[in-house]
Short mmCIF file of C-alpha atoms and ligand atoms in Angstrom, two decimals:
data_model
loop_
_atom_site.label_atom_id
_atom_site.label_comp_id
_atom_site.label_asym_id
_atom_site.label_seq_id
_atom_site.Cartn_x
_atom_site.Cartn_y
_atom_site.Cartn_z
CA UNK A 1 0.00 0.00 0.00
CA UNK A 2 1.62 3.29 -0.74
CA UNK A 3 0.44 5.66 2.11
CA UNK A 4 1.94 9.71 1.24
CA UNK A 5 2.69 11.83 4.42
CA UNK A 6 -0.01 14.36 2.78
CA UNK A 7 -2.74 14.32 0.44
CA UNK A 8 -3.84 17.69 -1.24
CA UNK A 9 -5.24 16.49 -4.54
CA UNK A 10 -7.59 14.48 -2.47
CA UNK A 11 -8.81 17.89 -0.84
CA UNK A 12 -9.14 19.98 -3.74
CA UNK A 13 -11.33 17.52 -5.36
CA UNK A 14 -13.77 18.33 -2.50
CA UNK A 15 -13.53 21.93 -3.00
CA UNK A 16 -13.18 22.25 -6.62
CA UNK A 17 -16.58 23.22 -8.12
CA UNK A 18 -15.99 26.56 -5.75
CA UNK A 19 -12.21 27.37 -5.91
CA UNK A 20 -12.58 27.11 -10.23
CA UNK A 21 -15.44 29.57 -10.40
CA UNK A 22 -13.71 31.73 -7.93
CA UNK A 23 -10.48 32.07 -9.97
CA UNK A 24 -12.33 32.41 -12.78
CA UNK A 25 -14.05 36.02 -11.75
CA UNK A 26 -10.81 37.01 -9.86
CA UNK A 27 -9.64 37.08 -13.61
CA UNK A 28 -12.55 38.79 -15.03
CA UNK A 29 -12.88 41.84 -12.76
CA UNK A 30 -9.02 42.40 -12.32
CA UNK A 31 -8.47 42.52 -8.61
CA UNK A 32 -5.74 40.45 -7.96
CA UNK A 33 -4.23 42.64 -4.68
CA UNK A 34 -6.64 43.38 -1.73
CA UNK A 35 -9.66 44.03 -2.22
CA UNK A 36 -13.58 42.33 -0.99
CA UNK A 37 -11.88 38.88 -0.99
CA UNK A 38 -8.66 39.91 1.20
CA UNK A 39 -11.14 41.85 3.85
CA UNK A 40 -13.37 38.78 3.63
CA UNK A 41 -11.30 36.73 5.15
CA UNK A 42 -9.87 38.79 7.10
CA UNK A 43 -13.17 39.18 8.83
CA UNK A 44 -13.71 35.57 9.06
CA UNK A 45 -10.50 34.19 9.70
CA UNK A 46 -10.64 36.84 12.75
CA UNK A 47 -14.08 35.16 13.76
CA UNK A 48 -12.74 31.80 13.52
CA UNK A 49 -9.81 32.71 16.14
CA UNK A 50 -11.96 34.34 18.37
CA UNK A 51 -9.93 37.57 17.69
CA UNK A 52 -10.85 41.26 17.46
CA UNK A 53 -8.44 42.27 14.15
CA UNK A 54 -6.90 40.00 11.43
CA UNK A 55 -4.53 41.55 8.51
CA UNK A 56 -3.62 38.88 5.45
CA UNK A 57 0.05 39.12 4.82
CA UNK A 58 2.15 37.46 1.99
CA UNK A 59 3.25 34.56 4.36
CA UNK A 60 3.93 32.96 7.96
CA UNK A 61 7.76 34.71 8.12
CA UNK A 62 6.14 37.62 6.90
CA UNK A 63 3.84 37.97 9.64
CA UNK A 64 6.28 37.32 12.55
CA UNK A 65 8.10 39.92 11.26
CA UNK A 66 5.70 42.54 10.84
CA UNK A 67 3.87 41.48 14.40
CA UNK A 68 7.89 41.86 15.80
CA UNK A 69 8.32 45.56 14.16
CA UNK A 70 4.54 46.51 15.34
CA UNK A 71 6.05 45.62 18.99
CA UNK A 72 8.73 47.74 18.82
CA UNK A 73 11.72 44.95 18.06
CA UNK A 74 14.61 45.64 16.39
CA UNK A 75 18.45 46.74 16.62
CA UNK A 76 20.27 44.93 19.48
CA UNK A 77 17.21 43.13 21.02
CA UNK A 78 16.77 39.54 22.35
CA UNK A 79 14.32 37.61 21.33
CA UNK A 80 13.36 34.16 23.51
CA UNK A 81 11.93 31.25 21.40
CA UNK A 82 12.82 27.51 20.98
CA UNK A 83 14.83 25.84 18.76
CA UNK A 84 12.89 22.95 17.51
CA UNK A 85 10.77 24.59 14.92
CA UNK A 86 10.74 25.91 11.35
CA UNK A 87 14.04 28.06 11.04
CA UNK A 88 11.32 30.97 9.71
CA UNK A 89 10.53 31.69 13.89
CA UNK A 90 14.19 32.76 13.87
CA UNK A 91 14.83 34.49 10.39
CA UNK A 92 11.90 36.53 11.38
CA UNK A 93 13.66 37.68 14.62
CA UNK A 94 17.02 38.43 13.09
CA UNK A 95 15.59 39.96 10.29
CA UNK A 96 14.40 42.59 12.16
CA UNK A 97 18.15 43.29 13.52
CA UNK A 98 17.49 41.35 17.17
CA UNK A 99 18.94 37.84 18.58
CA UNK A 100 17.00 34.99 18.82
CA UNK A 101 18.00 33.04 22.08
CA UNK A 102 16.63 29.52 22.06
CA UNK A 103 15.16 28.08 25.69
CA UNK A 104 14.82 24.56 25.86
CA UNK A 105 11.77 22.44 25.74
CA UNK A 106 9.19 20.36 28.12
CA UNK A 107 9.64 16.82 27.37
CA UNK A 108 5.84 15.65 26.87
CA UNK A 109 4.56 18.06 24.94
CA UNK A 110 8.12 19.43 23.20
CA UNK A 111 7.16 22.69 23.10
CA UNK A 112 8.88 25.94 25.34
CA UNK A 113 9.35 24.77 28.76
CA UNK A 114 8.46 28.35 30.46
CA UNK A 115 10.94 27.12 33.65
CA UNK A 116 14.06 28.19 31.52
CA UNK A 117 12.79 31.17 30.37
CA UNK A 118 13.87 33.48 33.45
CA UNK A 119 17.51 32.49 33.16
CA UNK A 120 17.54 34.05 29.78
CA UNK A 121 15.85 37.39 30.62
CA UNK A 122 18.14 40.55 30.50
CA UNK A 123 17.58 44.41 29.77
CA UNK A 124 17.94 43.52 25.90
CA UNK A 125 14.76 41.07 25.98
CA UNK A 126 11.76 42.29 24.54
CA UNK A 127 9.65 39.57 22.97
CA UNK A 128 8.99 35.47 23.55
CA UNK A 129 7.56 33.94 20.76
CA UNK A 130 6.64 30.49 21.99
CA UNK A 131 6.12 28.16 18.92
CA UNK A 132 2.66 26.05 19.44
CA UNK A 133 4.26 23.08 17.42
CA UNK A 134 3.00 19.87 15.75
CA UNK A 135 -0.58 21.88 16.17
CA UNK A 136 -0.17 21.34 19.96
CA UNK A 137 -0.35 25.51 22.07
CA UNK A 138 2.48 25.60 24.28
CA UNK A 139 1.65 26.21 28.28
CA UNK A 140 1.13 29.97 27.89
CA UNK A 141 0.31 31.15 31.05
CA UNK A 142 3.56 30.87 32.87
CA UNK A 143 4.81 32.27 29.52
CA UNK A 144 2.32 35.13 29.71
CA UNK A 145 3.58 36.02 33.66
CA UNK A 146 7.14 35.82 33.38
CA UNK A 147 6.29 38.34 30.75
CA UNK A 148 4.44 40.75 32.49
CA UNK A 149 6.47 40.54 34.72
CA UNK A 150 9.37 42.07 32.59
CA UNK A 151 7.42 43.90 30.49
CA UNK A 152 8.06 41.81 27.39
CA UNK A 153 5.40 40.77 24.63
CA UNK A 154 4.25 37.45 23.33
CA UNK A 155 4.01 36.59 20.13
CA UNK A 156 2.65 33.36 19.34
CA UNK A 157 3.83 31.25 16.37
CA UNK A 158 0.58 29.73 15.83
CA UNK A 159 1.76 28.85 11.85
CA UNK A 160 0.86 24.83 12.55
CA UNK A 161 -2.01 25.51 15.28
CA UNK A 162 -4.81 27.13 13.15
CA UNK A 163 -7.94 26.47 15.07
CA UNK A 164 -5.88 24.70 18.02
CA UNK A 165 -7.12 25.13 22.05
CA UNK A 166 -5.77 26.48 25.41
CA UNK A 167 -7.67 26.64 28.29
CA UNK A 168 -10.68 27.03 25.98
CA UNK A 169 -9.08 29.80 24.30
CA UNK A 170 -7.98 29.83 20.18
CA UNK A 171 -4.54 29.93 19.47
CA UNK A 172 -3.40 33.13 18.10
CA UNK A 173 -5.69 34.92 20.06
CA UNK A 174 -4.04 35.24 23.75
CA UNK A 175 -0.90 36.88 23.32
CA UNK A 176 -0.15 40.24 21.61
CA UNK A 177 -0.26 38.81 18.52
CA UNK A 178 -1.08 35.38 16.31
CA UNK A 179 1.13 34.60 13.73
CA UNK A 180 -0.33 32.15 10.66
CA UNK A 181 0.98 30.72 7.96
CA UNK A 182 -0.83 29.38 4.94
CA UNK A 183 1.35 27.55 3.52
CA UNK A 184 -0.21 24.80 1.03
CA UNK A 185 0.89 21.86 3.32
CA UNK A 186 -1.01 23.36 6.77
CA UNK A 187 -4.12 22.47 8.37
CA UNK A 188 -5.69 25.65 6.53
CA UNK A 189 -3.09 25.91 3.08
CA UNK A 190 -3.78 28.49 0.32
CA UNK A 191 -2.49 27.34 -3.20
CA UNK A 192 1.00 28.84 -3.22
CA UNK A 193 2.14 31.65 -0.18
CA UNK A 194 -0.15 33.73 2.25
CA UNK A 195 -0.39 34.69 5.61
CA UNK A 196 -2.01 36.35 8.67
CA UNK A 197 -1.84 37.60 11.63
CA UNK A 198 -4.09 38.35 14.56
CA UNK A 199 -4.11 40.42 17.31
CA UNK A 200 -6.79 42.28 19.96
CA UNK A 201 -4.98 45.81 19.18
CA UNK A 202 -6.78 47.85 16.40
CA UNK A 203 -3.42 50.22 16.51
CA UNK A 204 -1.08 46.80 16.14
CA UNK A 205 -3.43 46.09 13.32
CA UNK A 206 -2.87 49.14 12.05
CA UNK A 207 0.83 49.29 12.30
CA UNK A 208 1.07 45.76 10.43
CA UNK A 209 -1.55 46.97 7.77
CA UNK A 210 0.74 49.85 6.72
CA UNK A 211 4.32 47.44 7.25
CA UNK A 212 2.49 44.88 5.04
CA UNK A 213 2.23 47.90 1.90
CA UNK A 214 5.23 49.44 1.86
CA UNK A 215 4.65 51.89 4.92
CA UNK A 216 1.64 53.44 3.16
CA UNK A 217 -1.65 54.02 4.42
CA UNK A 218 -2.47 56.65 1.83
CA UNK A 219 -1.06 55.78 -1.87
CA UNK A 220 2.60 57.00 -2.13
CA UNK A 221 2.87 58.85 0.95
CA UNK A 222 5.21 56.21 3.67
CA UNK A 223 5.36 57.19 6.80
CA UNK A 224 7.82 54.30 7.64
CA UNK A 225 9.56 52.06 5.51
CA UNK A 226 7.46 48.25 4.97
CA UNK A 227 7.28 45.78 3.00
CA UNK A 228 5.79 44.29 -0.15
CA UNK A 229 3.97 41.26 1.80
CA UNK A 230 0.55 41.94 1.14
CA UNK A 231 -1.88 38.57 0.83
CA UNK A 232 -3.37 38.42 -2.68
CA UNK A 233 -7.28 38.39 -3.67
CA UNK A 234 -7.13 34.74 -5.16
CA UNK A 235 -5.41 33.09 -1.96
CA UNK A 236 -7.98 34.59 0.10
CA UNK A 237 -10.76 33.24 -1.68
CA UNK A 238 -9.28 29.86 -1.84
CA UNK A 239 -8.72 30.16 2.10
CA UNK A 240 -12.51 31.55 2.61
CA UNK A 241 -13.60 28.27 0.86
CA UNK A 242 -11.04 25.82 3.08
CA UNK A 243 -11.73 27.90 6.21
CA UNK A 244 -15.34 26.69 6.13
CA UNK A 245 -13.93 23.37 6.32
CA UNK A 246 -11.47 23.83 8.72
CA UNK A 247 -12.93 22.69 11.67
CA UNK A 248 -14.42 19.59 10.26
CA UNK A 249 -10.63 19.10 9.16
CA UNK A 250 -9.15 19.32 12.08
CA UNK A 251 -11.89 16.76 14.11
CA UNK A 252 -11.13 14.02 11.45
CA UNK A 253 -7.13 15.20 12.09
CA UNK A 254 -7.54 14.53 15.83
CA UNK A 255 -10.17 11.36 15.24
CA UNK A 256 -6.72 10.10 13.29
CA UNK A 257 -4.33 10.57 15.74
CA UNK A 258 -6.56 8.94 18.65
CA UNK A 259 -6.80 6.41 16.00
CA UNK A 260 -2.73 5.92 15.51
CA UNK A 261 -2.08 6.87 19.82
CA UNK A 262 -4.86 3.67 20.39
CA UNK A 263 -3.11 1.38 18.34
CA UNK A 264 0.55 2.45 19.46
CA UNK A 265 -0.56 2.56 22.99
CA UNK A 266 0.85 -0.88 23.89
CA UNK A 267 4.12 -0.71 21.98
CA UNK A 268 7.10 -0.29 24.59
CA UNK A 269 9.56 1.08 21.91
CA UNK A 270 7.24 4.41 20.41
CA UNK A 271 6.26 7.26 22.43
CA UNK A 272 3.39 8.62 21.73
CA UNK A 273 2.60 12.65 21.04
CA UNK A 274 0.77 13.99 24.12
CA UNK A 275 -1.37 16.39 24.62
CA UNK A 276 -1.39 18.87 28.04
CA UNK A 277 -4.36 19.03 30.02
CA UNK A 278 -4.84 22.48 29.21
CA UNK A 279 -4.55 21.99 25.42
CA UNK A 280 -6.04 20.70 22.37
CA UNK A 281 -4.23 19.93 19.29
CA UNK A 282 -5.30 19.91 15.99
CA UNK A 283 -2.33 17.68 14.83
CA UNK A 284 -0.94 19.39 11.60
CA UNK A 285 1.76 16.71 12.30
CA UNK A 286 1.46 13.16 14.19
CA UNK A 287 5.00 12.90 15.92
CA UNK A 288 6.36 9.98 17.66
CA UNK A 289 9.56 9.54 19.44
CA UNK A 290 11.51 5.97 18.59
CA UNK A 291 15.37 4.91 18.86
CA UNK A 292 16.44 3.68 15.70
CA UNK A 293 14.21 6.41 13.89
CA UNK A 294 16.67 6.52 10.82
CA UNK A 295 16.22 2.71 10.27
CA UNK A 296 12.35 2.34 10.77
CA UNK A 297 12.23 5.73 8.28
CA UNK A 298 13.69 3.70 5.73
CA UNK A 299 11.77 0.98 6.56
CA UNK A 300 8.18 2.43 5.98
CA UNK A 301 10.02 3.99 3.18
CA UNK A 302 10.44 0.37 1.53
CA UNK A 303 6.77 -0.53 2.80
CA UNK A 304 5.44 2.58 0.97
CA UNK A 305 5.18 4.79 3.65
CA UNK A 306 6.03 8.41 3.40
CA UNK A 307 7.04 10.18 6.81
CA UNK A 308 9.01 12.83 7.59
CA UNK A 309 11.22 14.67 10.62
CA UNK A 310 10.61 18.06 12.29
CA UNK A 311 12.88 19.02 13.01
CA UNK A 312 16.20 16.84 12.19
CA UNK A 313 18.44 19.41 13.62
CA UNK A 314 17.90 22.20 16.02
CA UNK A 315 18.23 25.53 14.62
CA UNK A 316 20.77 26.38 17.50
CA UNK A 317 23.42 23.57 15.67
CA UNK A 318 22.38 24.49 11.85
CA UNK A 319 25.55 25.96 10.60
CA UNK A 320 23.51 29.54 10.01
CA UNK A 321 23.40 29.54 13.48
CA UNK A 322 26.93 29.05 14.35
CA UNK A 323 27.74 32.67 15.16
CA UNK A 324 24.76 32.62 17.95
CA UNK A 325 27.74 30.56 19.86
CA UNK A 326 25.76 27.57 21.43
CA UNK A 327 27.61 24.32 21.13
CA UNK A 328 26.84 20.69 21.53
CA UNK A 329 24.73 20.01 25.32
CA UNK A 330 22.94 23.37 25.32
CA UNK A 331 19.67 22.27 25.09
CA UNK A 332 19.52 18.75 26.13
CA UNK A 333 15.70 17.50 25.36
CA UNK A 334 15.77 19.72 22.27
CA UNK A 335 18.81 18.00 20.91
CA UNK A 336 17.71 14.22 22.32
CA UNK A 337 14.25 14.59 21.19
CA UNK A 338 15.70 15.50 17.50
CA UNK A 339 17.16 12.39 16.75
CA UNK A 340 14.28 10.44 17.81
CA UNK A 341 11.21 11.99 16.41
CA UNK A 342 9.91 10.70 13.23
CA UNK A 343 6.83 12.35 11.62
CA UNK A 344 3.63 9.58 10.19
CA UNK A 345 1.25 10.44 7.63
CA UNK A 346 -1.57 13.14 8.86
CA UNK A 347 -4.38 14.54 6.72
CA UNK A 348 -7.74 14.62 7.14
CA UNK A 349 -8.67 12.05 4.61
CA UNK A 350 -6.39 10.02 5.90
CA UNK A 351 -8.24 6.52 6.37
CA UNK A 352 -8.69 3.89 9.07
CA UNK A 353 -7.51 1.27 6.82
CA UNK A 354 -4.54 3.13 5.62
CA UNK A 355 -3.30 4.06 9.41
CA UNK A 356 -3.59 0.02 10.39
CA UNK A 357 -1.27 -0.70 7.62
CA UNK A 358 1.33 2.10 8.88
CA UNK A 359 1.40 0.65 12.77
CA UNK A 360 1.33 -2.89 11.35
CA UNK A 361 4.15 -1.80 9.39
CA UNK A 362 6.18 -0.18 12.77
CA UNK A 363 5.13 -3.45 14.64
CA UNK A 364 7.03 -5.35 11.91
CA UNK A 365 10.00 -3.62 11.82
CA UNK A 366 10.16 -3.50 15.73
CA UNK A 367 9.62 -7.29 16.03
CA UNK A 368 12.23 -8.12 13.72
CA UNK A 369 14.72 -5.93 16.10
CA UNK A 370 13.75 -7.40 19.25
C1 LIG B 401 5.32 27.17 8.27
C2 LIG B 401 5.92 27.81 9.48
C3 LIG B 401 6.39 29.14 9.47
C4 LIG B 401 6.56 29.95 8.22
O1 LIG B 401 5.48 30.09 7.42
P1 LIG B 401 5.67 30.46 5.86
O2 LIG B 401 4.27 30.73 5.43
O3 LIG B 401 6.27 29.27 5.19
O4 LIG B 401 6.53 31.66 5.76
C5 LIG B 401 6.82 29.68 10.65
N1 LIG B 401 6.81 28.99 11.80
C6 LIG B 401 6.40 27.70 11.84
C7 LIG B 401 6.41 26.99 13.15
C8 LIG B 401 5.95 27.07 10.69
O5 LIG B 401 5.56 25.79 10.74
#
């Protein structure tokens, strides 16, 4: 059986006879750049997180960096975030002149253990961006009160957490700002690059709508220098159509991973993803923890499995990195939990037949070791 780690030909045939028809009048009237389909969304993507303002940007980097320069980050700052994740949480920080320094993670859930964080705060420190990875929110509140506490903003990377729970509350909609990416492959993808980001400030929202067009809020007159990362009228249309969806998406996402945790539950060798008490995933990604990762990788591989690893190396030992100084042993669970983790096919389509054949396939390739 060949099993692939994503499916998205098998969504757009649910969503064709809107997206074509769609397209189709984008082309006809001529607005490709803003315009009723970009505020649509807006408006209902900002419903959907349960947050007062949302402004479309060109992608997920593009809207950690703008929420970064709306709080006030730049030249000489610190910035605390983890370093399992995307290396875009960390372009984003340095790209607005500032340091990322990396905190390591809780063991269980693998996202920012909020213990380390104090240890890292100095008079340069003005953001955390805690990354709510795998689709999973990271603890916030002990996030949120170390930061009050030294007056420093949260921004959340929620760019694999669309839709995703703490304490009752959407992700993207508790700190000072949300950060989304719609990147084809995520729980809500456009079809090619877009962004958002979401906040309870109408001024932040403000600030990121001029940052996001070139510093303008008037044609040619720029108060500030921006950007060009505006999100265009056809990707908002196709993510007005998914976003409908969504939450149906991610129940058959989480009905799939009780699925795969049930039938890995007894198997000594394979941790399990878990999820906190005060959380609730929405799984973009279904990540276990084995020894001998590399081997069983190539394994499913052979068996027609496709998986994949997020992250194989922490962004603190990637060679960009090397002038940020850390070495080998800085951040223990990050660096353990890397070589372990191994990535299984998640989707919403994905079916109860197809993830029996995936554990049936891990059960094989651990019996043969034992
Ligand atoms: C996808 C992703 C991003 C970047 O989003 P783009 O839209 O690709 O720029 C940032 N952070 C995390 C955690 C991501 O998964």
């Amino acid at each position: 059986m060949e099993i692939p780690f994503l499916d998205l030909k098998v969504q757009f045939k649910q969503i064709e006879n809107e997206v074509l028809p769609m397209i189709t009048e984008a082309m006809a009237n001529g607005m490709f750049i803003g315009g009723p389909q970009v505020a649509g969304f807006e408006t209902e993507f900002a419903q959907f997180c349960e947050s007062p303002f949302c402004v479309g940007v060109g992608s997920g980097t593009d809207a950690l960096r703008f929420a970064l320069m709306a709080a006030g980050v730049g030249n000489g700052d610190e910035v605390i975030t983890v370093s399992n994740t995307f290396i875009a949480t960390t372009e984003a920080i340095s790209q607005v002149g500032a340091k990322p320094v990396f905190v390591d993670i809780d063991p269980l859930t693998y996202n920012m253990d909020a213990g380390q964080i104090a240890a890292k705060v100095n008079t340069k420190t003005k953001a955390i961006i805690p990354v709510h990875l795998y689709g999973q929110p990271a603890d916030l509140d002990p996030i949120i009160e170390i930061a009050g506490k030294s007056k420093l903003v949260v921004i959340e990377d929620a760019c694999q957490a669309h839709g995703a729970l703490y304490k009752n509350k959407k992700a993207g909609s508790i700190g000072f700002a949300g950060c989304f990416s719609f990147y084809p492959g995520k729980n809500l993808g456009a079809f090619g690059e877009a962004g958002a980001v979401t906040t309870a400030s109408e001024e932040v929202a403000k600030k990121i709508r001029m940052i996001r067009d070139h510093g303008q809020a008037q044609k040619y007159f720029h108060d500030i220098e921006g950007y060009n990362g505006r999100l265009d009228a056809i990707q908002a249309g196709v993510l007005r159509i998914k976003l409908k969806r969504l939450e149906q998406w991610n129940q058959a996402r989480r009905k799939n991973a009780a699925e795969y945790s049930r039938l890995l539950s007894d198997i000594e060798e394979i941790a399990a993803p878990k999820e906190h008490q005060d959380a609730e995933s929405v799984y973009h990604l279904y990540v276990i923890l084995v020894d001998k990762r590399d081997e069983l990788q190539k394994f499913l591989s052979e068996k027609g499995v496709a998986t994949g690893l997020h992250y194989p190396m922490p962004l603190h030992l990637q060679k960009a990195y090397t002038y940020l100084g850390y070495q080998r042993g800085a951040l223990p669970v990050t660096e353990k939990i890397s070589e372990r983790l191994l990535s299984l096919p998640m989707f919403p389509e994905l079916t109860s037949e197809q993830i029996h054949y995936v554990v049936s396939q891990i059960k094989a390739f651990l019996s043969k070791k034992r």
